[in-house]
């Protein structure tokens, strides 16, 4: 149980294009999902917290117009990197939290490379 | 707010050696404590957790005990395997289910 998937697992795009990453909880309902960014050999940096049916809460320094987050259902959250640039290249990881449970379950991550 | 300090890596051990990765935290109240493991190129997997003082979390031969008096949650394994090579993250929980991650400790186990 408690499986979280991400799609795609990797993506290469041209500078200026937008990329959408999906995060799904496969066998439970996730009232809250989190989006993280990880640079090589570094820890995870929380970007935003997403609650189903409401606007995401972004961490300080994260541009909400750059990283659009939608959590339209209890099993799906999406992160759209708009007008991507090479500095947005990173490993993006989502996690999901069920209501009343204190354990985050993580997706396998999405490697984004912007040329 | 909560914070966490982990033992710096990389930690290099021979197969069957004893492993300890230290983790200390500062927190308001008594948060749940987690260890996650990240294998190369993958997301994080929950390794074990403890929800209250003196609880011992265990999984796959790994153990960690919630020490309130020393605010620590050290990870131990009696005999590591090559397949345990990964990055290990200690993380106290926070309000709203957030996690506060340490910097991660890379473990390399040699045959």
mmCIF file of C-alpha atoms in Angstrom:
data_model
loop_
_atom_site.group_PDB
_atom_site.id
_atom_site.type_symbol
_atom_site.label_atom_id
_atom_site.label_comp_id
_atom_site.label_asym_id
_atom_site.label_seq_id
_atom_site.Cartn_x
_atom_site.Cartn_y
_atom_site.Cartn_z
ATOM 1 C CA UNK A 1 0.000 0.000 0.000
ATOM 2 C CA UNK A 2 0.787 3.725 0.000
ATOM 3 C CA UNK A 3 2.168 3.929 -3.513
ATOM 4 C CA UNK A 4 2.819 7.258 -5.184
ATOM 5 C CA UNK A 5 3.654 7.537 -8.858
ATOM 6 C CA UNK A 6 5.082 10.372 -10.923
ATOM 7 C CA UNK A 7 4.934 10.936 -14.621
ATOM 8 C CA UNK A 8 7.067 11.399 -16.555
ATOM 9 C CA UNK A 9 10.118 9.916 -14.896
ATOM 10 C CA UNK A 10 12.328 12.114 -17.027
ATOM 11 C CA UNK A 11 11.789 14.882 -19.530
ATOM 12 C CA UNK A 12 14.004 16.989 -21.775
ATOM 13 C CA UNK A 13 12.610 20.226 -23.117
ATOM 14 C CA UNK A 14 13.721 23.370 -24.888
ATOM 15 C CA UNK A 15 14.160 26.642 -23.070
ATOM 16 C CA UNK A 16 10.937 28.655 -23.002
ATOM 17 C CA UNK A 17 8.561 25.718 -23.089
ATOM 18 C CA UNK A 18 6.329 24.527 -20.240
ATOM 19 C CA UNK A 19 6.468 21.110 -18.666
ATOM 20 C CA UNK A 20 3.792 19.379 -16.605
ATOM 21 C CA UNK A 21 4.633 16.738 -14.000
ATOM 22 C CA UNK A 22 1.922 14.540 -12.514
ATOM 23 C CA UNK A 23 1.873 13.035 -9.052
ATOM 24 C CA UNK A 24 -0.676 10.358 -8.224
ATOM 25 C CA UNK A 25 -1.502 8.449 -5.072
ATOM 26 C CA UNK A 26 -2.451 5.018 -6.390
ATOM 27 C CA UNK A 27 -4.059 3.296 -3.437
ATOM 28 C CA UNK A 28 -5.042 6.017 -1.008
ATOM 29 C CA UNK A 29 -6.588 9.458 -0.971
ATOM 30 C CA UNK A 30 -4.088 12.241 -0.456
ATOM 31 C CA UNK A 31 -5.547 15.320 1.171
ATOM 32 C CA UNK A 32 -2.134 16.958 1.050
ATOM 33 C CA UNK A 33 0.672 16.647 -1.453
ATOM 34 C CA UNK A 34 4.100 18.217 -1.296
ATOM 35 C CA UNK A 35 6.470 19.185 -4.086
ATOM 36 C CA UNK A 36 10.214 19.143 -3.572
ATOM 37 C CA UNK A 37 13.229 20.000 -5.640
ATOM 38 C CA UNK A 38 16.557 18.251 -5.226
ATOM 39 C CA UNK A 39 19.911 19.289 -6.633
ATOM 40 C CA UNK A 40 22.699 16.719 -7.055
ATOM 41 C CA UNK A 41 24.202 15.549 -3.793
ATOM 42 C CA UNK A 42 21.873 17.788 -1.815
ATOM 43 C CA UNK A 43 18.866 17.449 0.411
ATOM 44 C CA UNK A 44 15.277 18.014 -0.610
ATOM 45 C CA UNK A 45 14.005 21.563 -0.755
ATOM 46 C CA UNK A 46 10.290 21.945 -0.121
ATOM 47 C CA UNK A 47 8.723 24.077 -2.846
ATOM 48 C CA UNK A 48 5.045 24.028 -1.950
ATOM 49 C CA UNK A 49 2.251 22.316 -0.076
ATOM 50 C CA UNK A 50 -0.846 21.428 -2.029
ATOM 51 C CA UNK A 51 -4.235 20.720 -0.464
ATOM 52 C CA UNK A 52 -7.032 19.234 -2.518
ATOM 53 C CA UNK A 53 -9.425 21.854 -3.752
ATOM 54 C CA UNK A 54 -7.485 24.865 -2.555
ATOM 55 C CA UNK A 55 -4.572 26.981 -3.638
ATOM 56 C CA UNK A 56 -1.083 25.727 -2.971
ATOM 57 C CA UNK A 57 1.055 27.291 -0.274
ATOM 58 C CA UNK A 58 4.503 28.159 -1.586
ATOM 59 C CA UNK A 59 7.699 28.308 0.433
ATOM 60 C CA UNK A 60 9.595 31.527 0.619
ATOM 61 C CA UNK A 61 11.568 32.211 -2.522
ATOM 62 C CA UNK A 62 9.551 29.908 -4.781
ATOM 63 C CA UNK A 63 7.827 31.749 -7.617
ATOM 64 C CA UNK A 64 4.194 30.686 -7.741
ATOM 65 C CA UNK A 65 3.750 31.972 -11.295
ATOM 66 C CA UNK A 66 6.738 29.943 -12.393
ATOM 67 C CA UNK A 67 5.768 26.720 -10.670
ATOM 68 C CA UNK A 68 2.032 26.223 -11.056
ATOM 69 C CA UNK A 69 0.511 23.615 -8.794
ATOM 70 C CA UNK A 70 -2.941 22.125 -9.150
ATOM 71 C CA UNK A 71 -4.497 19.569 -6.793
ATOM 72 C CA UNK A 72 -7.832 18.940 -8.425
ATOM 73 C CA UNK A 73 -8.592 15.556 -6.912
ATOM 74 C CA UNK A 74 -7.670 13.470 -3.903
ATOM 75 C CA UNK A 75 -5.332 11.359 -6.006
ATOM 76 C CA UNK A 76 -3.700 13.806 -8.397
ATOM 77 C CA UNK A 77 -1.539 16.882 -8.120
ATOM 78 C CA UNK A 78 0.328 18.496 -10.996
ATOM 79 C CA UNK A 79 3.333 20.765 -11.123
ATOM 80 C CA UNK A 80 3.785 22.858 -14.240
ATOM 81 C CA UNK A 81 7.131 24.526 -14.794
ATOM 82 C CA UNK A 82 6.292 27.477 -17.030
ATOM 83 C CA UNK A 83 8.720 28.998 -19.485
ATOM 84 C CA UNK A 84 11.433 26.636 -18.344
ATOM 85 C CA UNK A 85 15.067 27.698 -18.409
ATOM 86 C CA UNK A 86 18.265 25.695 -17.906
ATOM 87 C CA UNK A 87 18.444 26.744 -14.249
ATOM 88 C CA UNK A 88 15.139 24.920 -13.683
ATOM 89 C CA UNK A 89 16.851 21.645 -14.524
ATOM 90 C CA UNK A 90 16.573 19.502 -11.425
ATOM 91 C CA UNK A 91 15.058 16.413 -9.851
ATOM 92 C CA UNK A 92 11.479 17.090 -8.783
ATOM 93 C CA UNK A 93 9.896 14.821 -6.194
ATOM 94 C CA UNK A 94 6.362 14.771 -4.880
ATOM 95 C CA UNK A 95 4.967 13.189 -1.752
ATOM 96 C CA UNK A 96 1.474 12.484 -0.510
ATOM 97 C CA UNK A 97 -0.130 12.518 2.885
ATOM 98 C CA UNK A 98 -3.442 10.899 3.788
ATOM 99 C CA UNK A 99 -5.792 12.630 6.211
ATOM 100 C CA UNK A 100 -5.062 11.777 9.816
ATOM 101 C CA UNK A 101 -1.769 10.088 8.946
ATOM 102 C CA UNK A 102 1.626 11.599 9.721
ATOM 103 C CA UNK A 103 3.686 9.721 7.141
ATOM 104 C CA UNK A 104 4.578 11.165 3.745
ATOM 105 C CA UNK A 105 4.921 8.700 0.884
ATOM 106 C CA UNK A 106 7.166 9.773 -1.935
ATOM 107 C CA UNK A 107 7.016 9.404 -5.667
ATOM 108 C CA UNK A 108 10.019 8.144 -7.640
ATOM 109 C CA UNK A 109 10.906 11.623 -8.895
ATOM 110 C CA UNK A 110 11.062 13.350 -12.267
ATOM 111 C CA UNK A 111 14.359 14.392 -13.821
ATOM 112 C CA UNK A 112 13.869 17.633 -15.776
ATOM 113 C CA UNK A 113 16.546 18.804 -18.182
ATOM 114 C CA UNK A 114 16.047 22.123 -19.940
ATOM 115 C CA UNK A 115 18.259 22.721 -22.954
ATOM 116 C CA UNK B 1 11.067 25.924 14.214
ATOM 117 C CA UNK B 2 12.231 22.355 13.948
ATOM 118 C CA UNK B 3 15.676 21.552 12.678
ATOM 119 C CA UNK B 4 17.824 18.461 12.268
ATOM 120 C CA UNK B 5 21.528 17.696 12.132
ATOM 121 C CA UNK B 6 22.852 14.532 10.602
ATOM 122 C CA UNK B 7 26.230 12.914 10.621
ATOM 123 C CA UNK B 8 28.220 14.042 7.620
ATOM 124 C CA UNK B 9 28.997 11.603 4.906
ATOM 125 C CA UNK B 10 30.110 9.852 2.946
ATOM 126 C CA UNK B 11 30.313 6.889 5.269
ATOM 127 C CA UNK B 12 32.229 3.977 3.792
ATOM 128 C CA UNK B 13 31.973 0.552 5.388
ATOM 129 C CA UNK B 14 32.857 -2.995 4.547
ATOM 130 C CA UNK B 15 30.107 -5.532 4.158
ATOM 131 C CA UNK B 16 28.868 -6.935 7.497
ATOM 132 C CA UNK B 17 30.178 -3.941 9.445
ATOM 133 C CA UNK B 18 28.088 -2.179 12.084
ATOM 134 C CA UNK B 19 26.419 1.037 11.022
ATOM 135 C CA UNK B 20 25.496 4.101 13.029
ATOM 136 C CA UNK B 21 24.270 7.318 11.470
ATOM 137 C CA UNK B 22 23.730 10.018 14.063
ATOM 138 C CA UNK B 23 20.744 12.335 13.969
ATOM 139 C CA UNK B 24 19.817 15.037 16.462
ATOM 140 C CA UNK B 25 16.946 17.444 16.210
ATOM 141 C CA UNK B 26 15.395 20.492 17.783
ATOM 142 C CA UNK B 27 11.651 20.646 17.943
ATOM 143 C CA UNK B 28 8.678 22.189 19.617
ATOM 144 C CA UNK B 29 6.795 19.451 21.355
ATOM 145 C CA UNK B 30 7.305 15.821 20.446
ATOM 146 C CA UNK B 31 7.188 15.322 16.703
ATOM 147 C CA UNK B 32 7.111 12.009 14.912
ATOM 148 C CA UNK B 33 10.576 11.060 13.694
ATOM 149 C CA UNK B 34 11.377 9.424 10.375
ATOM 150 C CA UNK B 35 14.268 7.879 8.492
ATOM 151 C CA UNK B 36 13.975 7.815 4.723
ATOM 152 C CA UNK B 37 16.346 6.147 2.264
ATOM 153 C CA UNK B 38 17.087 7.272 -1.272
ATOM 154 C CA UNK B 39 18.702 4.894 -3.746
ATOM 155 C CA UNK B 40 20.517 6.428 -6.729
ATOM 156 C CA UNK B 41 18.173 8.110 -9.187
ATOM 157 C CA UNK B 42 15.070 7.338 -7.154
ATOM 158 C CA UNK B 43 12.645 9.055 -4.820
ATOM 159 C CA UNK B 44 12.591 8.550 -1.077
ATOM 160 C CA UNK B 45 11.360 5.430 0.637
ATOM 161 C CA UNK B 46 10.199 5.350 4.223
ATOM 162 C CA UNK B 47 12.646 3.197 6.150
ATOM 163 C CA UNK B 48 11.239 3.477 9.658
ATOM 164 C CA UNK B 49 9.546 5.849 12.033
ATOM 165 C CA UNK B 50 8.786 6.438 15.707
ATOM 166 C CA UNK B 51 5.934 8.499 17.035
ATOM 167 C CA UNK B 52 6.693 8.950 20.725
ATOM 168 C CA UNK B 53 9.501 8.895 23.248
ATOM 169 C CA UNK B 54 11.277 5.553 23.706
ATOM 170 C CA UNK B 55 9.568 4.091 20.652
ATOM 171 C CA UNK B 56 11.869 1.981 18.507
ATOM 172 C CA UNK B 57 11.288 1.940 14.786
ATOM 173 C CA UNK B 58 12.694 -0.997 12.853
ATOM 174 C CA UNK B 59 12.714 -2.313 9.303
ATOM 175 C CA UNK B 60 15.032 -4.455 7.167
ATOM 176 C CA UNK B 61 17.495 -4.823 10.039
ATOM 177 C CA UNK B 62 17.676 -1.065 10.666
ATOM 178 C CA UNK B 63 16.638 0.368 14.017
ATOM 179 C CA UNK B 64 16.289 3.795 15.587
ATOM 180 C CA UNK B 65 15.034 4.764 19.032
ATOM 181 C CA UNK B 66 13.241 8.021 19.832
ATOM 182 C CA UNK B 67 15.370 9.562 22.590
ATOM 183 C CA UNK B 68 13.561 12.531 24.058
ATOM 184 C CA UNK B 69 16.228 13.310 26.655
ATOM 185 C CA UNK B 70 18.978 13.647 24.045
ATOM 186 C CA UNK B 71 16.676 14.696 21.163
ATOM 187 C CA UNK B 72 18.254 12.040 19.004
ATOM 188 C CA UNK B 73 17.121 9.372 16.567
ATOM 189 C CA UNK B 74 20.290 7.551 15.557
ATOM 190 C CA UNK B 75 20.027 4.917 12.845
ATOM 191 C CA UNK B 76 21.762 1.570 13.410
ATOM 192 C CA UNK B 77 22.213 -1.702 11.615
ATOM 193 C CA UNK B 78 24.190 -4.612 12.909
ATOM 194 C CA UNK B 79 25.504 -5.916 9.588
ATOM 195 C CA UNK B 80 25.326 -3.826 6.435
ATOM 196 C CA UNK B 81 25.130 -5.189 2.925
ATOM 197 C CA UNK B 82 26.284 -3.747 -0.386
ATOM 198 C CA UNK B 83 22.615 -3.241 -1.257
ATOM 199 C CA UNK B 84 22.287 -0.798 1.667
ATOM 200 C CA UNK B 85 24.410 1.729 -0.222
ATOM 201 C CA UNK B 86 22.194 4.801 -0.500
ATOM 202 C CA UNK B 87 21.583 8.222 1.008
ATOM 203 C CA UNK B 88 19.788 8.251 4.354
ATOM 204 C CA UNK B 89 17.685 11.189 5.533
ATOM 205 C CA UNK B 90 16.556 11.851 9.078
ATOM 206 C CA UNK B 91 13.409 13.976 9.319
ATOM 207 C CA UNK B 92 11.308 15.152 12.245
ATOM 208 C CA UNK B 93 7.734 15.942 11.403
ATOM 209 C CA UNK B 94 6.209 19.367 11.739
ATOM 210 C CA UNK B 95 2.797 20.960 11.810
ATOM 211 C CA UNK B 96 0.644 20.125 8.849
ATOM 212 C CA UNK B 97 2.568 16.963 8.120
ATOM 213 C CA UNK B 98 5.636 18.774 6.836
ATOM 214 C CA UNK B 99 9.041 17.155 7.174
ATOM 215 C CA UNK B 100 12.258 18.892 8.075
ATOM 216 C CA UNK B 101 15.053 17.096 6.251
ATOM 217 C CA UNK B 102 18.628 16.771 7.325
ATOM 218 C CA UNK B 103 21.354 17.122 4.740
ATOM 219 C CA UNK B 104 21.421 13.380 4.154
ATOM 220 C CA UNK B 105 24.203 10.898 4.823
ATOM 221 C CA UNK B 106 25.619 8.917 1.953
ATOM 222 C CA UNK B 107 26.480 5.339 2.810
ATOM 223 C CA UNK B 108 28.761 3.272 0.638
ATOM 224 C CA UNK B 109 29.199 -0.402 1.490
ATOM 225 C CA UNK B 110 32.108 -2.231 -0.137
ATOM 226 C CA UNK B 111 32.172 -5.992 -0.675
#
